[in-house]
Amino acid sequence: MARDKEKRSCGQVVAEWRAFLWDPRTRQFLGRTGSSWGLILLFYLVFYGFLAGLFALTMWVMLQSVDPHVPKYQDRLLTPGLMIRPCAEGLDVTFNVTQSHTWEQHVRALHQFLEPYNDSVQAARNAACPAGRYNEQPDDAVPNYPKRACRFERSRLGPCAGLGPHGDYGYGSGRPCVLVKVNRVINFFPGKNKSINIVCAAKHEEDAALLGPLNLFPPNGTIDLMYFPYYGKRVHVNYTQPVVAVQFSNATANVDHHVECRLNAAGLRTDDERDKFAGRVAFRLRINRE
């Protein structure tokens, strides 16, 4: 039968731990001398320094192949998407005409979005471009030369410009405005030199009567070709996206209206069921009245 090990006292255990932490006889700290610790620290310093240098070199080589002005791969951007303002959660624009707190957030969002479109701002920053043709601006042997942007004045949106005495974009009277914008795509030439526009309607034909007539601003939802192409935010600094305002002048209250807006341009497909946001956007509008 093996002999039981002699039990150590608490004092002996404490003394052994003290000797392990610092042994004054061998001058060891945690079981190693100062030179041993120095060699270990030097090894890890060199090792991790090498890894950091290798990572930095890899990132530098990768960044040399990236153009800061134009995305390297744009093959999936054949058709730009559309988006609305106000950008409500879930693309659901719901409010109560008699309760201002339910639509004041939409008015603030539209004011903020349209601030750069003020006529005075556009006159100071952007150029009056000839209408009806693309605003092509070649570099002329100077890569990424700054491009001039064409004016899109807020006043073009008519009653949806928010410049009237009420400035509520029709939400206070139950005739709300929704802005539709085309997402930016670099070097995108829509329409094949023909005019383009945005069309909106009830998503289901049987709901058209309940939705009522739609007023588009600019007239017919037209987007002039002079706002294309877009050259990127680094060189097209003051570029202002064209927008189309849709006013619902007589939509039936207390009913869910499912609306779809599409970009109508030659050569663009907006009926691809695999991508329901290509060239179109669908949203829900509900105008409640007590």
CSV table of C-alpha atoms in Angstrom, one decimal:
chain,number,residue,atom,x,y,z
A,1,MET,CA,0.0,0.0,0.0
A,2,ALA,CA,1.4,3.4,-1.0
A,3,ARG,CA,2.3,5.7,1.7
A,4,ASP,CA,0.1,8.8,2.0
A,5,LYS,CA,1.9,11.9,1.0
A,6,GLU,CA,2.8,14.2,3.9
A,7,LYS,CA,0.4,17.1,4.0
A,8,ARG,CA,2.0,20.5,3.7
A,9,SER,CA,1.0,23.3,6.0
A,10,CYS,CA,-0.6,26.5,4.8
A,11,GLY,CA,2.7,28.4,5.5
A,12,GLN,CA,4.7,26.0,3.3
A,13,VAL,CA,2.2,26.5,0.4
A,14,VAL,CA,2.5,30.2,0.7
A,15,ALA,CA,6.3,30.1,0.9
A,16,GLU,CA,6.4,27.9,-2.3
A,17,TRP,CA,4.2,30.4,-4.1
A,18,ARG,CA,6.4,33.3,-3.0
A,19,ALA,CA,9.5,31.5,-4.2
A,20,PHE,CA,7.7,30.8,-7.6
A,21,LEU,CA,6.8,34.5,-8.0
A,22,TRP,CA,10.2,35.7,-7.0
A,23,ASP,CA,13.2,33.6,-6.0
A,24,PRO,CA,15.9,35.9,-4.5
A,25,ARG,CA,18.5,33.1,-4.5
A,26,THR,CA,18.3,32.4,-8.3
A,27,ARG,CA,16.8,35.8,-9.1
A,28,GLN,CA,14.0,34.2,-11.1
A,29,PHE,CA,10.5,35.7,-11.7
A,30,LEU,CA,7.8,33.2,-12.4
A,31,GLY,CA,10.4,30.5,-12.9
A,32,ARG,CA,12.5,32.5,-15.4
A,33,THR,CA,15.5,34.7,-15.2
A,34,GLY,CA,15.5,38.3,-16.6
A,35,SER,CA,17.5,37.2,-19.7
A,36,SER,CA,15.0,34.4,-20.4
A,37,TRP,CA,12.1,36.8,-20.2
A,38,GLY,CA,13.9,39.3,-22.4
A,39,LEU,CA,14.5,36.7,-25.1
A,40,ILE,CA,10.8,35.7,-25.0
A,41,LEU,CA,9.6,39.3,-25.3
A,42,LEU,CA,12.0,39.9,-28.1
A,43,PHE,CA,10.8,36.9,-30.0
A,44,TYR,CA,7.1,37.9,-29.8
A,45,LEU,CA,7.9,41.5,-30.6
A,46,VAL,CA,9.7,40.4,-33.8
A,47,PHE,CA,7.0,37.8,-34.6
A,48,TYR,CA,4.0,40.1,-34.3
A,49,GLY,CA,5.9,42.9,-35.9
A,50,PHE,CA,6.5,40.7,-38.9
A,51,LEU,CA,2.8,39.8,-39.1
A,52,ALA,CA,1.7,43.4,-38.8
A,53,GLY,CA,4.2,44.4,-41.6
A,54,LEU,CA,2.9,41.5,-43.8
A,55,PHE,CA,-0.7,42.6,-43.3
A,56,ALA,CA,0.2,46.2,-44.1
A,57,LEU,CA,2.0,45.2,-47.2
A,58,THR,CA,-0.9,43.0,-48.4
A,59,MET,CA,-3.4,45.9,-47.8
A,60,TRP,CA,-1.1,48.3,-49.7
A,61,VAL,CA,-0.8,46.0,-52.7
A,62,MET,CA,-4.6,45.5,-52.8
A,63,LEU,CA,-5.3,49.2,-52.6
A,64,GLN,CA,-3.0,49.8,-55.6
A,65,SER,CA,-5.5,47.8,-57.7
A,66,VAL,CA,-8.6,49.8,-56.5
A,67,ASP,CA,-9.7,53.0,-58.2
A,68,PRO,CA,-10.8,55.5,-55.6
A,69,HIS,CA,-13.2,57.2,-58.1
A,70,VAL,CA,-14.9,54.3,-59.9
A,71,PRO,CA,-15.9,50.9,-58.5
A,72,LYS,CA,-13.9,48.1,-60.1
A,73,TYR,CA,-16.9,45.8,-60.6
A,74,GLN,CA,-20.3,47.2,-61.7
A,75,ASP,CA,-21.6,44.2,-63.7
A,76,ARG,CA,-24.7,43.8,-61.5
A,77,LEU,CA,-25.8,47.5,-61.8
A,78,LEU,CA,-27.4,47.2,-65.2
A,79,THR,CA,-30.6,48.7,-63.9
A,80,PRO,CA,-30.6,51.2,-61.0
A,81,GLY,CA,-33.0,50.9,-58.1
A,82,LEU,CA,-35.6,53.5,-57.0
A,83,MET,CA,-36.2,54.8,-53.5
A,84,ILE,CA,-38.8,57.1,-52.0
A,85,ARG,CA,-38.7,60.0,-49.6
A,86,PRO,CA,-39.9,60.1,-46.9
A,87,CYS,CA,-38.1,56.8,-46.3
A,88,ALA,CA,-40.5,55.3,-43.8
A,89,GLU,CA,-39.7,52.0,-42.1
A,90,GLY,CA,-40.8,49.2,-44.4
A,91,LEU,CA,-41.7,51.7,-47.1
A,92,ASP,CA,-44.9,52.3,-45.3
A,93,VAL,CA,-46.2,55.9,-45.4
A,94,THR,CA,-49.0,56.0,-42.9
A,95,PHE,CA,-50.4,59.0,-41.1
A,96,ASN,CA,-53.6,60.6,-39.7
A,97,VAL,CA,-54.6,63.9,-41.3
A,98,THR,CA,-56.1,65.3,-38.1
A,99,GLN,CA,-53.2,64.3,-35.9
A,100,SER,CA,-50.2,66.4,-36.9
A,101,HIS,CA,-47.7,64.4,-34.8
A,102,THR,CA,-48.2,61.4,-37.1
A,103,TRP,CA,-47.1,63.3,-40.3
A,104,GLU,CA,-44.7,66.0,-39.0
A,105,GLN,CA,-41.8,63.5,-39.1
A,106,HIS,CA,-42.5,63.0,-42.8
A,107,VAL,CA,-42.5,66.8,-43.4
A,108,ARG,CA,-39.2,67.2,-41.5
A,109,ALA,CA,-37.6,64.4,-43.5
A,110,LEU,CA,-38.7,66.0,-46.8
A,111,HIS,CA,-37.5,69.4,-45.7
A,112,GLN,CA,-34.1,68.0,-44.9
A,113,PHE,CA,-33.8,66.0,-48.1
A,114,LEU,CA,-34.8,69.0,-50.3
A,115,GLU,CA,-32.6,71.6,-48.6
A,116,PRO,CA,-29.7,71.1,-51.1
A,117,TYR,CA,-32.3,71.5,-53.9
A,118,ASN,CA,-33.1,75.1,-52.9
A,119,ASP,CA,-33.0,77.4,-56.0
A,120,SER,CA,-30.5,79.7,-54.4
A,121,VAL,CA,-28.2,76.8,-53.6
A,122,GLN,CA,-28.5,75.3,-57.0
A,123,ALA,CA,-27.7,78.6,-58.7
A,124,ALA,CA,-24.6,79.1,-56.6
A,125,ARG,CA,-23.2,75.5,-56.9
A,126,ASN,CA,-24.4,74.1,-60.2
A,127,ALA,CA,-24.5,74.9,-63.9
A,128,ALA,CA,-27.4,75.6,-66.2
A,129,CYS,CA,-27.0,72.7,-68.6
A,130,PRO,CA,-28.6,72.3,-72.1
A,131,ALA,CA,-31.6,70.1,-71.8
A,132,GLY,CA,-32.4,67.0,-73.8
A,133,ARG,CA,-28.9,65.5,-74.0
A,134,TYR,CA,-26.4,63.7,-71.9
A,135,ASN,CA,-24.0,65.8,-69.9
A,136,GLU,CA,-20.8,64.0,-71.0
A,137,GLN,CA,-17.6,65.5,-69.6
A,138,PRO,CA,-14.5,63.7,-70.9
A,139,ASP,CA,-11.3,64.0,-68.8
A,140,ASP,CA,-9.3,65.5,-71.7
A,141,ALA,CA,-6.0,63.8,-70.7
A,142,VAL,CA,-6.5,64.9,-67.0
A,143,PRO,CA,-7.7,61.8,-65.1
A,144,ASN,CA,-10.6,62.4,-62.7
A,145,TYR,CA,-10.9,66.1,-63.5
A,146,PRO,CA,-13.8,67.7,-61.5
A,147,LYS,CA,-17.1,67.6,-63.2
A,148,ARG,CA,-19.8,70.3,-63.2
A,149,ALA,CA,-23.2,69.3,-62.0
A,150,CYS,CA,-26.5,70.4,-63.6
A,151,ARG,CA,-29.1,72.3,-61.6
A,152,PHE,CA,-32.3,70.7,-60.3
A,153,GLU,CA,-34.3,73.4,-58.6
A,154,ARG,CA,-36.7,72.6,-55.9
A,155,SER,CA,-39.3,74.8,-57.4
A,156,ARG,CA,-39.7,72.3,-60.3
A,157,LEU,CA,-41.6,70.1,-57.9
A,158,GLY,CA,-44.6,72.4,-57.9
A,159,PRO,CA,-46.9,72.0,-54.8
A,160,CYS,CA,-44.6,69.2,-53.7
A,161,ALA,CA,-41.7,71.5,-53.2
A,162,GLY,CA,-42.8,72.5,-49.7
A,163,LEU,CA,-42.4,76.2,-50.5
A,164,GLY,CA,-46.1,77.2,-50.1
A,165,PRO,CA,-47.6,79.0,-47.1
A,166,HIS,CA,-48.2,75.7,-45.2
A,167,GLY,CA,-45.1,73.9,-46.4
A,168,ASP,CA,-46.5,70.5,-45.3
A,169,TYR,CA,-46.3,68.8,-48.7
A,170,GLY,CA,-50.0,68.2,-48.6
A,171,TYR,CA,-50.0,66.0,-45.5
A,172,GLY,CA,-52.1,68.4,-43.5
A,173,SER,CA,-54.8,68.3,-46.1
A,174,GLY,CA,-54.8,64.6,-47.0
A,175,ARG,CA,-53.1,65.2,-50.4
A,176,PRO,CA,-49.6,63.9,-49.5
A,177,CYS,CA,-46.5,64.1,-51.7
A,178,VAL,CA,-44.0,61.3,-52.1
A,179,LEU,CA,-40.6,61.8,-53.8
A,180,VAL,CA,-39.1,59.1,-56.0
A,181,LYS,CA,-35.4,59.2,-56.8
A,182,VAL,CA,-33.2,57.1,-59.0
A,183,ASN,CA,-30.2,55.6,-57.2
A,184,ARG,CA,-26.8,56.8,-58.5
A,185,VAL,CA,-24.9,54.5,-60.8
A,186,ILE,CA,-21.6,55.7,-62.2
A,187,ASN,CA,-21.4,56.1,-66.0
A,188,PHE,CA,-25.0,55.1,-66.5
A,189,PHE,CA,-26.6,56.3,-69.7
A,190,PRO,CA,-30.4,55.6,-69.6
A,191,GLY,CA,-32.9,55.9,-72.4
A,192,LYS,CA,-30.6,55.5,-75.4
A,193,ASN,CA,-30.7,59.2,-76.1
A,194,LYS,CA,-34.5,59.2,-75.6
A,195,SER,CA,-36.4,60.9,-72.8
A,196,ILE,CA,-37.1,59.0,-69.7
A,197,ASN,CA,-39.7,59.3,-67.0
A,198,ILE,CA,-41.1,57.7,-63.8
A,199,VAL,CA,-44.6,56.3,-63.9
A,200,CYS,CA,-46.6,55.5,-60.8
A,201,ALA,CA,-49.9,53.6,-60.4
A,202,ALA,CA,-51.7,51.2,-58.1
A,203,LYS,CA,-49.9,47.9,-57.9
A,204,HIS,CA,-53.2,46.1,-58.5
A,205,GLU,CA,-55.5,47.4,-61.3
A,206,GLU,CA,-58.6,46.8,-59.2
A,207,ASP,CA,-57.3,49.3,-56.6
A,208,ALA,CA,-56.8,52.2,-59.1
A,209,ALA,CA,-60.2,53.7,-58.5
A,210,LEU,CA,-59.6,53.9,-54.8
A,211,LEU,CA,-56.1,55.5,-55.3
A,212,GLY,CA,-57.5,58.2,-57.5
A,213,PRO,CA,-55.6,60.5,-59.9
A,214,LEU,CA,-51.9,61.0,-59.4
A,215,ASN,CA,-50.1,64.3,-60.2
A,216,LEU,CA,-46.4,64.1,-61.1
A,217,PHE,CA,-43.9,66.9,-60.9
A,218,PRO,CA,-42.0,67.7,-63.1
A,219,PRO,CA,-44.9,67.1,-65.5
A,220,ASN,CA,-45.3,63.5,-66.7
A,221,GLY,CA,-42.5,62.5,-64.2
A,222,THR,CA,-39.9,63.5,-66.8
A,223,ILE,CA,-36.2,63.1,-65.9
A,224,ASP,CA,-34.0,65.1,-68.3
A,225,LEU,CA,-31.0,63.3,-69.8
A,226,MET,CA,-28.7,66.2,-68.7
A,227,TYR,CA,-28.4,64.6,-65.2
A,228,PHE,CA,-26.6,61.6,-66.7
A,229,PRO,CA,-24.0,60.2,-66.5
A,230,TYR,CA,-22.9,60.4,-62.9
A,231,TYR,CA,-19.2,60.3,-62.4
A,232,GLY,CA,-18.9,59.5,-58.7
A,233,LYS,CA,-18.9,61.6,-55.5
A,234,ARG,CA,-15.2,62.4,-55.6
A,235,VAL,CA,-15.3,64.2,-59.0
A,236,HIS,CA,-19.0,65.0,-59.2
A,237,VAL,CA,-19.0,66.8,-55.8
A,238,ASN,CA,-22.2,68.9,-56.2
A,239,TYR,CA,-24.2,66.4,-58.1
A,240,THR,CA,-27.9,66.6,-57.3
A,241,GLN,CA,-30.0,63.6,-58.1
A,242,PRO,CA,-33.2,64.3,-60.1
A,243,VAL,CA,-36.4,63.5,-58.3
A,244,VAL,CA,-40.0,63.1,-59.3
A,245,ALA,CA,-42.8,64.1,-56.9
A,246,VAL,CA,-46.0,62.1,-56.8
A,247,GLN,CA,-49.0,63.8,-55.2
A,248,PHE,CA,-52.0,61.7,-54.2
A,249,SER,CA,-54.8,64.3,-54.7
A,250,ASN,CA,-57.8,62.2,-54.0
A,251,ALA,CA,-56.8,58.9,-52.4
A,252,THR,CA,-59.6,57.1,-50.5
A,253,ALA,CA,-59.0,57.5,-46.7
A,254,ASN,CA,-58.7,54.6,-44.2
A,255,VAL,CA,-57.7,52.2,-47.0
A,256,ASP,CA,-54.3,50.6,-47.7
A,257,HIS,CA,-53.0,51.7,-51.1
A,258,HIS,CA,-50.2,49.7,-52.6
A,259,VAL,CA,-48.3,51.9,-55.1
A,260,GLU,CA,-45.6,51.0,-57.5
A,261,CYS,CA,-43.3,53.4,-59.4
A,262,ARG,CA,-41.2,52.4,-62.3
A,263,LEU,CA,-38.4,53.9,-64.3
A,264,ASN,CA,-39.6,54.1,-67.9
A,265,ALA,CA,-36.6,54.2,-70.2
A,266,ALA,CA,-35.6,52.5,-73.5
A,267,GLY,CA,-33.5,49.4,-72.9
A,268,LEU,CA,-34.3,49.0,-69.2
A,269,ARG,CA,-36.1,46.0,-67.8
A,270,THR,CA,-38.3,46.6,-64.8
A,271,ASP,CA,-40.2,43.4,-64.8
A,272,ASP,CA,-37.6,41.0,-63.5
A,273,GLU,CA,-39.2,39.0,-60.7
A,274,ARG,CA,-35.8,37.9,-59.4
A,275,ASP,CA,-35.0,41.5,-58.5
A,276,LYS,CA,-38.1,43.5,-57.4
A,277,PHE,CA,-36.1,46.7,-56.8
A,278,ALA,CA,-34.5,46.9,-60.2
A,279,GLY,CA,-35.9,50.1,-61.8
A,280,ARG,CA,-38.9,50.1,-59.5
A,281,VAL,CA,-40.1,50.6,-56.0
A,282,ALA,CA,-43.3,49.6,-54.2
A,283,PHE,CA,-44.6,51.2,-51.1
A,284,ARG,CA,-47.8,51.3,-49.0
A,285,LEU,CA,-49.8,54.5,-48.4
A,286,ARG,CA,-52.5,54.9,-45.9
A,287,ILE,CA,-54.3,58.2,-45.1
A,288,ASN,CA,-56.4,57.9,-42.0
A,289,ARG,CA,-59.1,60.4,-41.0
A,290,GLU,CA,-61.1,60.4,-37.8
